[in-house]
PDB file of C-alpha atoms in Angstrom:
ATOM      1  CA  MET A   1     -17.502  15.497  28.420  1.00 44.00           C
ATOM      2  CA  SER A   2     -18.539  12.373  26.564  1.00 49.00           C
ATOM      3  CA  ILE A   3     -18.921  12.549  22.797  1.00 54.00           C
ATOM      4  CA  SER A   4     -22.396  11.627  21.528  1.00 61.00           C
ATOM      5  CA  LYS A   5     -22.752   8.846  18.971  1.00 63.00           C
ATOM      6  CA  GLU A   6     -24.096  11.324  16.415  1.00 70.00           C
ATOM      7  CA  ASP A   7     -21.120  13.656  16.835  1.00 68.00           C
ATOM      8  CA  ALA A   8     -18.710  10.736  16.707  1.00 66.00           C
ATOM      9  CA  LYS A   9     -20.304   9.505  13.474  1.00 70.00           C
ATOM     10  CA  ARG A  10     -20.129  12.962  11.897  1.00 75.00           C
ATOM     11  CA  HIS A  11     -16.481  13.337  12.884  1.00 76.00           C
ATOM     12  CA  SER A  12     -15.741   9.876  11.515  1.00 75.00           C
ATOM     13  CA  TRP A  13     -17.336  10.658   8.146  1.00 76.00           C
ATOM     14  CA  ALA A  14     -15.541  14.010   7.982  1.00 83.00           C
ATOM     15  CA  ARG A  15     -12.193  12.288   8.561  1.00 83.00           C
ATOM     16  CA  PHE A  16     -13.043   9.672   5.955  1.00 81.00           C
ATOM     17  CA  GLY A  17     -13.939  12.361   3.419  1.00 86.00           C
ATOM     18  CA  MET A  18     -10.627  14.097   4.062  1.00 89.00           C
ATOM     19  CA  ARG A  19      -8.815  10.787   3.579  1.00 87.00           C
ATOM     20  CA  LEU A  20     -10.488  10.269   0.208  1.00 89.00           C
ATOM     21  CA  ALA A  21      -9.622  13.824  -0.865  1.00 92.00           C
ATOM     22  CA  LEU A  22      -6.004  13.362   0.210  1.00 92.00           C
ATOM     23  CA  SER A  23      -5.835   9.975  -1.506  1.00 90.00           C
ATOM     24  CA  THR A  24      -7.113  11.539  -4.724  1.00 93.00           C
ATOM     25  CA  SER A  25      -4.663  14.433  -4.670  1.00 93.00           C
ATOM     26  CA  CYS A  26      -1.706  12.140  -3.956  1.00 94.00           C
ATOM     27  CA  HIS A  27      -2.721   9.445  -6.448  1.00 96.00           C
ATOM     28  CA  PRO A  28      -0.102  10.297  -9.116  1.00 97.00           C
ATOM     29  CA  PHE A  29       2.651   9.690  -6.561  1.00 97.00           C
ATOM     30  CA  GLU A  30       1.045   6.432  -5.434  1.00 97.00           C
ATOM     31  CA  TYR A  31       0.786   5.429  -9.102  1.00 97.00           C
ATOM     32  CA  ALA A  32       4.491   6.054  -9.632  1.00 97.00           C
ATOM     33  CA  LYS A  33       5.302   4.162  -6.431  1.00 97.00           C
ATOM     34  CA  VAL A  34       3.386   1.077  -7.600  1.00 97.00           C
ATOM     35  CA  LEU A  35       5.251   1.065 -10.924  1.00 97.00           C
ATOM     36  CA  ILE A  36       8.531   1.272  -9.006  1.00 96.00           C
ATOM     37  CA  GLN A  37       7.423  -1.549  -6.691  1.00 96.00           C
ATOM     38  CA  ILE A  38       6.713  -3.883  -9.610  1.00 96.00           C
ATOM     39  CA  GLY A  39      10.158  -3.112 -11.014  1.00 93.00           C
ATOM     40  CA  TYR A  40       9.518  -0.691 -13.879  1.00 94.00           C
ATOM     41  CA  GLU A  41      12.329   1.828 -14.381  1.00 92.00           C
ATOM     42  CA  PRO A  42      11.774   3.611 -17.731  1.00 92.00           C
ATOM     43  CA  ILE A  43      14.289   6.405 -17.118  1.00 90.00           C
ATOM     44  CA  PRO A  44      17.980   5.438 -17.146  1.00 89.00           C
ATOM     45  CA  PRO A  45      20.027   6.448 -14.089  1.00 88.00           C
ATOM     46  CA  ARG A  46      22.417   9.380 -14.225  1.00 88.00           C
ATOM     47  CA  ALA A  47      25.862   9.747 -12.722  1.00 87.00           C
ATOM     48  CA  THR A  48      25.916  11.617  -9.421  1.00 84.00           C
ATOM     49  CA  THR A  49      27.374  11.453  -5.923  1.00 82.00           C
ATOM     50  CA  THR A  50      25.796  10.433  -2.631  1.00 77.00           C
ATOM     51  CA  LEU A  51      25.545  12.685   0.426  1.00 76.00           C
ATOM     52  CA  PHE A  52      28.909  11.274   1.483  1.00 80.00           C
ATOM     53  CA  GLY A  53      30.573  12.134  -1.819  1.00 78.00           C
ATOM     54  CA  ARG A  54      30.663   8.625  -3.241  1.00 84.00           C
ATOM     55  CA  PRO A  55      29.994   8.173  -6.983  1.00 86.00           C
ATOM     56  CA  ALA A  56      26.607   6.632  -7.702  1.00 84.00           C
ATOM     57  CA  LEU A  57      23.919   6.204 -10.334  1.00 87.00           C
ATOM     58  CA  ALA A  58      20.755   8.094  -9.383  1.00 87.00           C
ATOM     59  CA  LEU A  59      17.325   6.912 -10.468  1.00 91.00           C
ATOM     60  CA  PRO A  60      14.577   9.516 -10.976  1.00 92.00           C
ATOM     61  CA  ASN A  61      12.734  10.642  -7.865  1.00 93.00           C
ATOM     62  CA  VAL A  62       8.970  10.337  -7.637  1.00 94.00           C
ATOM     63  CA  PHE A  63       8.376  13.836  -9.055  1.00 96.00           C
ATOM     64  CA  GLN A  64      10.467  13.063 -12.138  1.00 94.00           C
ATOM     65  CA  TYR A  65       8.696   9.718 -12.481  1.00 96.00           C
ATOM     66  CA  VAL A  66       5.270  11.398 -12.368  1.00 96.00           C
ATOM     67  CA  GLY A  67       6.548  13.908 -14.921  1.00 96.00           C
ATOM     68  CA  TYR A  68       7.450  11.022 -17.234  1.00 96.00           C
ATOM     69  CA  ILE A  69       3.945   9.552 -16.890  1.00 97.00           C
ATOM     70  CA  LYS A  70       2.426  12.968 -17.589  1.00 96.00           C
ATOM     71  CA  ARG A  71       4.571  13.366 -20.696  1.00 96.00           C
ATOM     72  CA  ILE A  72       3.322  10.037 -22.048  1.00 95.00           C
ATOM     73  CA  ASP A  73      -0.340  10.044 -20.970  1.00 95.00           C
ATOM     74  CA  GLY A  74      -1.115  13.635 -20.022  1.00 95.00           C
ATOM     75  CA  ILE A  75      -2.515  14.849 -16.705  1.00 95.00           C
ATOM     76  CA  THR A  76      -5.542  12.549 -16.782  1.00 94.00           C
ATOM     77  CA  GLY A  77      -3.223   9.600 -17.345  1.00 94.00           C
ATOM     78  CA  CYS A  78      -1.612  10.309 -13.972  1.00 96.00           C
ATOM     79  CA  TYR A  79      -4.884   9.215 -12.349  1.00 96.00           C
ATOM     80  CA  ARG A  80      -5.004   5.752 -13.887  1.00 96.00           C
ATOM     81  CA  GLY A  81      -6.439   3.321 -11.322  1.00 96.00           C
ATOM     82  CA  LEU A  82      -7.993   6.013  -9.114  1.00 96.00           C
ATOM     83  CA  THR A  83     -11.607   4.804  -9.397  1.00 96.00           C
ATOM     84  CA  PRO A  84     -11.060   1.217  -8.149  1.00 97.00           C
ATOM     85  CA  LYS A  85      -8.764   2.521  -5.418  1.00 97.00           C
ATOM     86  CA  LEU A  86     -11.425   4.891  -4.061  1.00 96.00           C
ATOM     87  CA  LEU A  87     -14.099   2.201  -4.376  1.00 96.00           C
ATOM     88  CA  GLY A  88     -11.859  -0.168  -2.435  1.00 95.00           C
ATOM     89  CA  ASN A  89     -11.428   2.403   0.337  1.00 94.00           C
ATOM     90  CA  ILE A  90     -15.178   2.964   0.591  1.00 94.00           C
ATOM     91  CA  VAL A  91     -16.010  -0.760   0.568  1.00 94.00           C
ATOM     92  CA  SER A  92     -13.297  -1.408   3.159  1.00 93.00           C
ATOM     93  CA  VAL A  93     -14.564   1.203   5.619  1.00 91.00           C
ATOM     94  CA  LEU A  94     -18.287   0.510   5.255  1.00 91.00           C
ATOM     95  CA  GLY A  95     -17.967  -3.271   5.158  1.00 92.00           C
ATOM     96  CA  SER A  96     -15.515  -3.603   8.036  1.00 89.00           C
ATOM     97  CA  GLU A  97     -17.601  -1.311  10.278  1.00 88.00           C
ATOM     98  CA  LYS A  98     -20.712  -3.395   9.624  1.00 89.00           C
ATOM     99  CA  ILE A  99     -18.843  -6.606  10.411  1.00 90.00           C
ATOM    100  CA  ALA A 100     -17.419  -5.145  13.639  1.00 86.00           C
ATOM    101  CA  GLU A 101     -20.884  -4.001  14.741  1.00 86.00           C
ATOM    102  CA  HIS A 102     -22.339  -7.424  13.920  1.00 85.00           C
ATOM    103  CA  LEU A 103     -19.697  -9.035  16.153  1.00 84.00           C
ATOM    104  CA  GLY A 104     -20.497  -6.640  18.996  1.00 80.00           C
ATOM    105  CA  LEU A 105     -17.292  -4.639  18.613  1.00 76.00           C
ATOM    106  CA  GLY A 106     -18.784  -1.162  18.519  1.00 68.00           C
ATOM    107  CA  SER A 107     -16.756   2.034  18.429  1.00 64.00           C
ATOM    108  CA  CYS A 108     -14.754   2.947  21.515  1.00 54.00           C
ATOM    109  CA  GLN A 109     -15.181   6.640  20.712  1.00 53.00           C
ATOM    110  CA  GLU A 110     -17.502   7.333  23.617  1.00 47.00           C
ATOM    111  CA  LYS A 111     -14.825   6.202  26.108  1.00 49.00           C
ATOM    112  CA  GLU A 112     -11.977   8.314  24.799  1.00 52.00           C
ATOM    113  CA  ASP A 113     -12.359  10.846  27.649  1.00 54.00           C
ATOM    114  CA  ILE A 114     -11.447   8.238  30.273  1.00 60.00           C
ATOM    115  CA  ASN A 115      -8.214   8.992  32.110  1.00 60.00           C
ATOM    116  CA  GLU A 116      -6.153   5.816  31.783  1.00 63.00           C
ATOM    117  CA  ASP A 117      -4.051   6.768  34.809  1.00 60.00           C
ATOM    118  CA  GLU A 118      -7.147   6.234  36.960  1.00 63.00           C
ATOM    119  CA  LEU A 119      -7.691   2.713  35.655  1.00 66.00           C
ATOM    120  CA  SER A 120      -6.332  -0.407  37.291  1.00 68.00           C
ATOM    121  CA  ASP A 121      -3.900  -2.619  35.396  1.00 68.00           C
ATOM    122  CA  LEU A 122      -6.692  -5.133  34.765  1.00 77.00           C
ATOM    123  CA  GLU A 123      -9.078  -2.463  33.431  1.00 77.00           C
ATOM    124  CA  ARG A 124      -6.366  -0.982  31.255  1.00 79.00           C
ATOM    125  CA  ARG A 125      -5.479  -4.386  29.812  1.00 82.00           C
ATOM    126  CA  LYS A 126      -9.127  -5.208  29.087  1.00 86.00           C
ATOM    127  CA  ARG A 127      -9.569  -1.860  27.357  1.00 85.00           C
ATOM    128  CA  PHE A 128      -6.472  -2.530  25.262  1.00 85.00           C
ATOM    129  CA  GLU A 129      -7.646  -6.043  24.348  1.00 86.00           C
ATOM    130  CA  LYS A 130     -11.077  -4.775  23.283  1.00 88.00           C
ATOM    131  CA  ALA A 131      -9.577  -2.016  21.130  1.00 88.00           C
ATOM    132  CA  LEU A 132      -7.083  -4.456  19.588  1.00 90.00           C
ATOM    133  CA  SER A 133      -9.831  -6.985  18.831  1.00 90.00           C
ATOM    134  CA  ARG A 134     -11.878  -4.308  17.081  1.00 91.00           C
ATOM    135  CA  ASP A 135      -8.869  -3.046  15.111  1.00 91.00           C
ATOM    136  CA  MET A 136      -7.976  -6.595  14.107  1.00 92.00           C
ATOM    137  CA  VAL A 137     -11.489  -7.268  12.797  1.00 93.00           C
ATOM    138  CA  LEU A 138     -11.506  -3.945  10.936  1.00 93.00           C
ATOM    139  CA  HIS A 139      -8.116  -4.634   9.326  1.00 92.00           C
ATOM    140  CA  LEU A 140      -8.788  -8.246   8.377  1.00 94.00           C
ATOM    141  CA  SER A 141     -12.292  -7.748   7.027  1.00 94.00           C
ATOM    142  CA  GLY A 142     -11.487  -4.438   5.327  1.00 94.00           C
ATOM    143  CA  THR A 143      -8.436  -5.859   3.590  1.00 95.00           C
ATOM    144  CA  ILE A 144     -10.196  -9.014   2.404  1.00 96.00           C
ATOM    145  CA  ILE A 145     -13.358  -7.412   1.011  1.00 96.00           C
ATOM    146  CA  SER A 146     -11.459  -4.577  -0.685  1.00 96.00           C
ATOM    147  CA  HIS A 147      -8.653  -6.679  -2.182  1.00 97.00           C
ATOM    148  CA  PRO A 148     -10.358  -7.291  -5.562  1.00 97.00           C
ATOM    149  CA  PHE A 149     -10.302  -3.525  -6.081  1.00 98.00           C
ATOM    150  CA  GLN A 150      -6.619  -3.466  -5.115  1.00 97.00           C
ATOM    151  CA  VAL A 151      -5.894  -6.113  -7.757  1.00 98.00           C
ATOM    152  CA  ILE A 152      -7.745  -4.068 -10.386  1.00 98.00           C
ATOM    153  CA  THR A 153      -5.927  -0.889  -9.330  1.00 98.00           C
ATOM    154  CA  VAL A 154      -2.480  -2.463  -9.677  1.00 98.00           C
ATOM    155  CA  ARG A 155      -3.343  -4.047 -13.033  1.00 98.00           C
ATOM    156  CA  MET A 156      -4.716  -0.793 -14.432  1.00 98.00           C
ATOM    157  CA  MET A 157      -1.507   0.947 -13.403  1.00 98.00           C
ATOM    158  CA  ALA A 158       0.706  -1.827 -14.775  1.00 97.00           C
ATOM    159  CA  GLN A 159      -0.905  -1.463 -18.212  1.00 96.00           C
ATOM    160  CA  PHE A 160       1.193   1.678 -18.612  1.00 96.00           C
ATOM    161  CA  ILE A 161       4.209  -0.553 -19.223  1.00 96.00           C
ATOM    162  CA  GLY A 162       2.807  -2.540 -22.152  1.00 94.00           C
ATOM    163  CA  ARG A 163       0.249   0.040 -23.318  1.00 94.00           C
ATOM    164  CA  GLU A 164      -2.572  -2.493 -22.935  1.00 94.00           C
ATOM    165  CA  THR A 165      -6.249  -1.633 -22.564  1.00 92.00           C
ATOM    166  CA  LYS A 166      -7.438  -4.897 -21.044  1.00 95.00           C
ATOM    167  CA  TYR A 167      -8.465  -3.407 -17.703  1.00 95.00           C
ATOM    168  CA  CYS A 168     -10.265  -0.170 -18.543  1.00 92.00           C
ATOM    169  CA  SER A 169     -13.308  -0.074 -16.268  1.00 94.00           C
ATOM    170  CA  VAL A 170     -14.077  -1.590 -12.888  1.00 96.00           C
ATOM    171  CA  LEU A 171     -16.946  -3.763 -14.143  1.00 96.00           C
ATOM    172  CA  GLY A 172     -15.012  -4.818 -17.238  1.00 96.00           C
ATOM    173  CA  SER A 173     -12.010  -5.705 -15.083  1.00 96.00           C
ATOM    174  CA  LEU A 174     -14.130  -7.752 -12.680  1.00 96.00           C
ATOM    175  CA  TYR A 175     -15.570  -9.678 -15.629  1.00 95.00           C
ATOM    176  CA  ALA A 176     -12.164 -10.236 -17.266  1.00 96.00           C
ATOM    177  CA  ILE A 177     -10.565 -11.518 -14.066  1.00 97.00           C
ATOM    178  CA  TYR A 178     -13.453 -13.886 -13.314  1.00 96.00           C
ATOM    179  CA  GLN A 179     -13.544 -15.236 -16.872  1.00 95.00           C
ATOM    180  CA  GLU A 180      -9.792 -15.899 -17.067  1.00 94.00           C
ATOM    181  CA  GLU A 181      -8.793 -16.748 -13.494  1.00 94.00           C
ATOM    182  CA  GLY A 182     -11.979 -17.554 -11.638  1.00 94.00           C
ATOM    183  CA  PHE A 183     -12.879 -16.300  -8.184  1.00 94.00           C
ATOM    184  CA  ALA A 184      -9.327 -16.859  -6.926  1.00 94.00           C
ATOM    185  CA  GLY A 185      -8.010 -14.229  -9.329  1.00 94.00           C
ATOM    186  CA  PHE A 186      -9.604 -11.491  -7.237  1.00 96.00           C
ATOM    187  CA  PHE A 187      -7.344 -12.400  -4.331  1.00 96.00           C
ATOM    188  CA  ASN A 188      -3.917 -12.659  -5.943  1.00 96.00           C
ATOM    189  CA  GLY A 189      -1.416 -11.150  -3.522  1.00 96.00           C
ATOM    190  CA  LEU A 190      -3.855 -11.144  -0.600  1.00 97.00           C
ATOM    191  CA  PHE A 191      -1.856 -13.291   1.824  1.00 97.00           C
ATOM    192  CA  PRO A 192       1.336 -11.185   1.958  1.00 97.00           C
ATOM    193  CA  ARG A 193      -0.800  -8.052   2.257  1.00 97.00           C
ATOM    194  CA  LEU A 194      -2.763  -9.559   5.156  1.00 96.00           C
ATOM    195  CA  LEU A 195       0.377 -10.862   6.804  1.00 95.00           C
ATOM    196  CA  GLY A 196       2.086  -7.479   6.654  1.00 95.00           C
ATOM    197  CA  ASP A 197      -0.970  -5.552   7.869  1.00 94.00           C
ATOM    198  CA  VAL A 198      -1.726  -7.882  10.775  1.00 93.00           C
ATOM    199  CA  ALA A 199       1.908  -8.067  11.902  1.00 94.00           C
ATOM    200  CA  CYS A 200       2.141  -4.277  11.746  1.00 94.00           C
ATOM    201  CA  LEU A 201      -1.045  -3.832  13.781  1.00 93.00           C
ATOM    202  CA  LEU A 202      -0.098  -6.382  16.448  1.00 93.00           C
ATOM    203  CA  PHE A 203       3.460  -5.150  16.896  1.00 93.00           C
ATOM    204  CA  ALA A 204       2.588  -1.440  16.863  1.00 92.00           C
ATOM    205  CA  SER A 205      -0.315  -1.897  19.293  1.00 91.00           C
ATOM    206  CA  ALA A 206       1.715  -4.017  21.712  1.00 91.00           C
ATOM    207  CA  VAL A 207       4.700  -1.650  21.670  1.00 90.00           C
ATOM    208  CA  THR A 208       2.440   1.376  22.158  1.00 90.00           C
ATOM    209  CA  PHE A 209       0.649  -0.245  25.099  1.00 88.00           C
ATOM    210  CA  ILE A 210       3.867  -1.296  26.836  1.00 89.00           C
ATOM    211  CA  ILE A 211       5.639   2.045  26.350  1.00 89.00           C
ATOM    212  CA  ASN A 212       2.647   4.113  27.455  1.00 83.00           C
ATOM    213  CA  LYS A 213       2.127   1.904  30.487  1.00 80.00           C
ATOM    214  CA  HIS A 214       5.695   1.713  31.778  1.00 79.00           C
ATOM    215  CA  LEU A 215       7.755   4.527  30.252  1.00 81.00           C
ATOM    216  CA  VAL A 216       5.630   7.524  29.275  1.00 77.00           C
ATOM    217  CA  GLN A 217       3.627   9.441  31.864  1.00 73.00           C
ATOM    218  CA  ASP A 218       2.778  12.603  29.947  1.00 73.00           C
ATOM    219  CA  LYS A 219      -0.624  12.302  28.246  1.00 74.00           C
ATOM    220  CA  GLU A 220       0.339  14.517  25.301  1.00 75.00           C
ATOM    221  CA  THR A 221       3.502  12.518  24.629  1.00 79.00           C
ATOM    222  CA  ARG A 222       1.503   9.295  24.665  1.00 78.00           C
ATOM    223  CA  SER A 223      -0.480  10.489  21.664  1.00 78.00           C
ATOM    224  CA  TYR A 224       2.704  10.439  19.562  1.00 86.00           C
ATOM    225  CA  VAL A 225       3.912   7.001  20.653  1.00 88.00           C
ATOM    226  CA  GLY A 226       1.307   5.159  18.588  1.00 85.00           C
ATOM    227  CA  ALA A 227       2.107   7.123  15.437  1.00 89.00           C
ATOM    228  CA  ILE A 228       5.838   6.531  15.822  1.00 92.00           C
ATOM    229  CA  ALA A 229       5.377   2.816  16.542  1.00 91.00           C
ATOM    230  CA  THR A 230       3.095   2.452  13.514  1.00 91.00           C
ATOM    231  CA  PHE A 231       5.590   4.231  11.259  1.00 92.00           C
ATOM    232  CA  ILE A 232       8.478   2.021  12.398  1.00 94.00           C
ATOM    233  CA  THR A 233       6.543  -1.233  12.063  1.00 94.00           C
ATOM    234  CA  SER A 234       5.101  -0.288   8.668  1.00 93.00           C
ATOM    235  CA  THR A 235       8.655   0.387   7.495  1.00 94.00           C
ATOM    236  CA  ILE A 236       9.749  -3.048   8.699  1.00 95.00           C
ATOM    237  CA  MET A 237       6.766  -4.758   7.045  1.00 95.00           C
ATOM    238  CA  TYR A 238       7.070  -2.784   3.801  1.00 96.00           C
ATOM    239  CA  PRO A 239       8.428  -5.752   1.763  1.00 97.00           C
ATOM    240  CA  PHE A 240       5.060  -7.499   2.125  1.00 97.00           C
ATOM    241  CA  GLN A 241       3.441  -4.596   0.262  1.00 97.00           C
ATOM    242  CA  VAL A 242       5.954  -4.937  -2.575  1.00 97.00           C
ATOM    243  CA  VAL A 243       5.376  -8.690  -2.851  1.00 98.00           C
ATOM    244  CA  SER A 244       1.594  -8.247  -2.704  1.00 98.00           C
ATOM    245  CA  ASN A 245       1.563  -5.759  -5.577  1.00 97.00           C
ATOM    246  CA  CYS A 246       3.839  -7.958  -7.671  1.00 97.00           C
ATOM    247  CA  MET A 247       1.609 -10.977  -7.071  1.00 97.00           C
ATOM    248  CA  ALA A 248      -1.513  -8.954  -7.946  1.00 97.00           C
ATOM    249  CA  LEU A 249      -0.288  -9.188 -11.549  1.00 96.00           C
ATOM    250  CA  ALA A 250      -0.034 -12.988 -11.523  1.00 94.00           C
ATOM    251  CA  GLY A 251      -2.237 -14.521 -14.199  1.00 91.00           C
ATOM    252  CA  SER A 252      -3.103 -11.168 -15.756  1.00 93.00           C
ATOM    253  CA  GLY A 253      -1.225 -11.802 -18.999  1.00 92.00           C
ATOM    254  CA  LEU A 254       0.030  -8.214 -18.989  1.00 95.00           C
ATOM    255  CA  VAL A 255       3.482  -7.364 -20.337  1.00 95.00           C
ATOM    256  CA  ALA A 256       4.431  -6.210 -16.832  1.00 95.00           C
ATOM    257  CA  SER A 257       3.738  -9.684 -15.419  1.00 94.00           C
ATOM    258  CA  LYS A 258       6.102 -11.543 -17.762  1.00 93.00           C
ATOM    259  CA  PRO A 259       9.826 -11.567 -18.547  1.00 92.00           C
ATOM    260  CA  PRO A 260      11.846  -9.471 -18.973  1.00 90.00           C
ATOM    261  CA  TYR A 261       9.927  -7.242 -16.570  1.00 91.00           C
ATOM    262  CA  MET A 262       8.985  -9.919 -14.054  1.00 93.00           C
ATOM    263  CA  PRO A 263       9.573 -13.669 -13.711  1.00 93.00           C
ATOM    264  CA  VAL A 264       6.549 -15.964 -13.537  1.00 92.00           C
ATOM    265  CA  PHE A 265       6.128 -16.866  -9.862  1.00 93.00           C
ATOM    266  CA  ASN A 266       4.425 -20.005  -8.561  1.00 92.00           C
ATOM    267  CA  ASN A 267       3.463 -18.331  -5.297  1.00 94.00           C
ATOM    268  CA  TRP A 268       4.262 -15.312  -3.159  1.00 96.00           C
ATOM    269  CA  GLN A 269       7.125 -17.128  -1.419  1.00 96.00           C
ATOM    270  CA  ASP A 270       8.872 -17.490  -4.796  1.00 96.00           C
ATOM    271  CA  CYS A 271       8.378 -13.777  -5.378  1.00 96.00           C
ATOM    272  CA  TRP A 272       9.796 -12.954  -1.938  1.00 97.00           C
ATOM    273  CA  ALA A 273      12.825 -15.202  -2.485  1.00 96.00           C
ATOM    274  CA  HIS A 274      13.502 -13.660  -5.908  1.00 95.00           C
ATOM    275  CA  LEU A 275      13.303 -10.083  -4.646  1.00 94.00           C
ATOM    276  CA  LYS A 276      15.381 -10.922  -1.578  1.00 94.00           C
ATOM    277  CA  GLN A 277      18.063 -12.530  -3.754  1.00 92.00           C
ATOM    278  CA  ARG A 278      18.220  -9.368  -5.847  1.00 90.00           C
ATOM    279  CA  GLY A 279      18.122  -7.075  -2.819  1.00 90.00           C
ATOM    280  CA  GLU A 280      14.881  -5.463  -4.044  1.00 92.00           C
ATOM    281  CA  LEU A 281      12.401  -6.106  -1.239  1.00 94.00           C
ATOM    282  CA  LYS A 282      12.450  -2.386  -0.431  1.00 93.00           C
ATOM    283  CA  ARG A 283      11.639  -1.180  -3.950  1.00 93.00           C
ATOM    284  CA  GLY A 284       9.844   2.150  -3.750  1.00 91.00           C
ATOM    285  CA  SER A 285      10.460   2.718  -0.035  1.00 91.00           C
ATOM    286  CA  SER A 286      12.563   5.788  -0.826  1.00 89.00           C
ATOM    287  CA  LEU A 287      10.905   8.130  -3.311  1.00 87.00           C
ATOM    288  CA  LEU A 288      13.247  11.120  -3.246  1.00 88.00           C
ATOM    289  CA  TRP A 289      16.787   9.721  -3.137  1.00 86.00           C
ATOM    290  CA  ARG A 290      16.946   6.602  -5.263  1.00 88.00           C
ATOM    291  CA  TYR A 291      20.166   4.937  -6.390  1.00 84.00           C
ATOM    292  CA  TRP A 292      20.555   2.124  -8.881  1.00 79.00           C
ATOM    293  CA  ARG A 293      22.389  -0.931  -7.602  1.00 78.00           C
ATOM    294  CA  PRO A 294      23.116  -4.091  -9.574  1.00 71.00           C
ATOM    295  CA  PRO A 295      21.259  -7.191  -8.367  1.00 66.00           C
ATOM    296  CA  ALA A 296      22.966  -8.774  -5.379  1.00 56.00           C
ATOM    297  CA  TYR A 297      23.853 -11.919  -7.341  1.00 49.00           C
ATOM    298  CA  ASP A 298      24.936 -10.122 -10.536  1.00 50.00           C
ATOM    299  CA  LEU A 299      27.400  -7.344  -9.785  1.00 44.00           C
ATOM    300  CA  GLY A 300      28.242  -7.047 -13.468  1.00 45.00           C
ATOM    301  CA  ALA A 301      24.697  -6.102 -14.446  1.00 51.00           C
ATOM    302  CA  LEU A 302      24.076  -3.061 -16.595  1.00 48.00           C
ATOM    303  CA  PRO A 303      21.713  -0.243 -15.560  1.00 55.00           C
ATOM    304  CA  PRO A 304      18.244  -0.240 -17.143  1.00 58.00           C
ATOM    305  CA  ALA A 305      17.981   1.030 -20.703  1.00 49.00           C
ATOM    306  CA  PRO A 306      15.582   3.872 -21.460  1.00 56.00           C
ATOM    307  CA  ALA A 307      12.024   2.813 -22.211  1.00 57.00           C
ATOM    308  CA  PRO A 308      10.648   3.451 -25.688  1.00 53.00           C
ATOM    309  CA  GLU A 309       8.810   6.737 -26.057  1.00 53.00           C
ATOM    310  CA  PHE A 310       5.067   6.659 -26.690  1.00 54.00           C
ATOM    311  CA  ARG A 311       2.807   9.372 -27.976  1.00 50.00           C
ATOM    312  CA  LYS A 312      -0.418  10.214 -26.177  1.00 52.00           C
ATOM    313  CA  SER A 313      -2.289   8.887 -29.181  1.00 42.00           C
ATOM    314  CA  ASP A 314      -0.760   5.462 -28.501  1.00 50.00           C
ATOM    315  CA  ASN A 315      -2.744   5.217 -25.272  1.00 48.00           C
ATOM    316  CA  LYS A 316      -6.316   4.507 -26.236  1.00 42.00           C
ATOM    317  CA  HIS A 317      -8.186   3.716 -23.057  1.00 41.00           C
TER     318      HIS A 317
END
């Protein structure tokens, strides 16, 4: 039975509400992940062994990292950057849907009950191309119009490192960025983020279509192919997320954006080359088992020293 447009819209809003609730509850872990991605390691590694019994230096897992943030800033401090992140999600969904509708790429929800096995190869390919075109428009437009909020989110989080209060509110942050960096400042780090998202979408969609068409016959199994393909491609494209978040700090003047925490990069390619040289393009990809390794070009490097302790009263924001 075909799903009515009203039911489809209600289901879509319900899913979106659940996504926002999940994003809110998991925000402290996302916060810790961003700090790891931009290279901040406040807790020194400890001696341990790997699963294979080799000696190693273990960095704190994400739970220990969140515990450190809580000890410094309290529970509310673990939600630094939540407001612009949620606003970015809302703007992304609403804006991208409007753009897709304006371009005549309405939802394919009403056709989900079609049995693809009954379609010809031409019909199946056209259906795939239409869905891919819609997804591409949603990803591109959603990423572009929400990126200023992503920049604000990363900068609010990065203030934890230098204890700054420059980016405290969304409106104040928008004003500060425009005054100091102009309109372009809202889109620092956009290109690597777009590149990673688009490559992930194209590769995952193409692989899913080919596998479901030629290799998988069971309808239930087909539903898992897309999720697996997306997970694999997002893992491959993960370095673009790291570079994007690092570049979001460019021009901010924050302690986190300057040596010794981060070199000053001319562009995102410089950032990529630097992280690749150090073997750190995957920073934050593993949140449970993390091991410290010296930079690839400096095998005599020392592990990070402990960060100075701050009292809650030091964080006035």
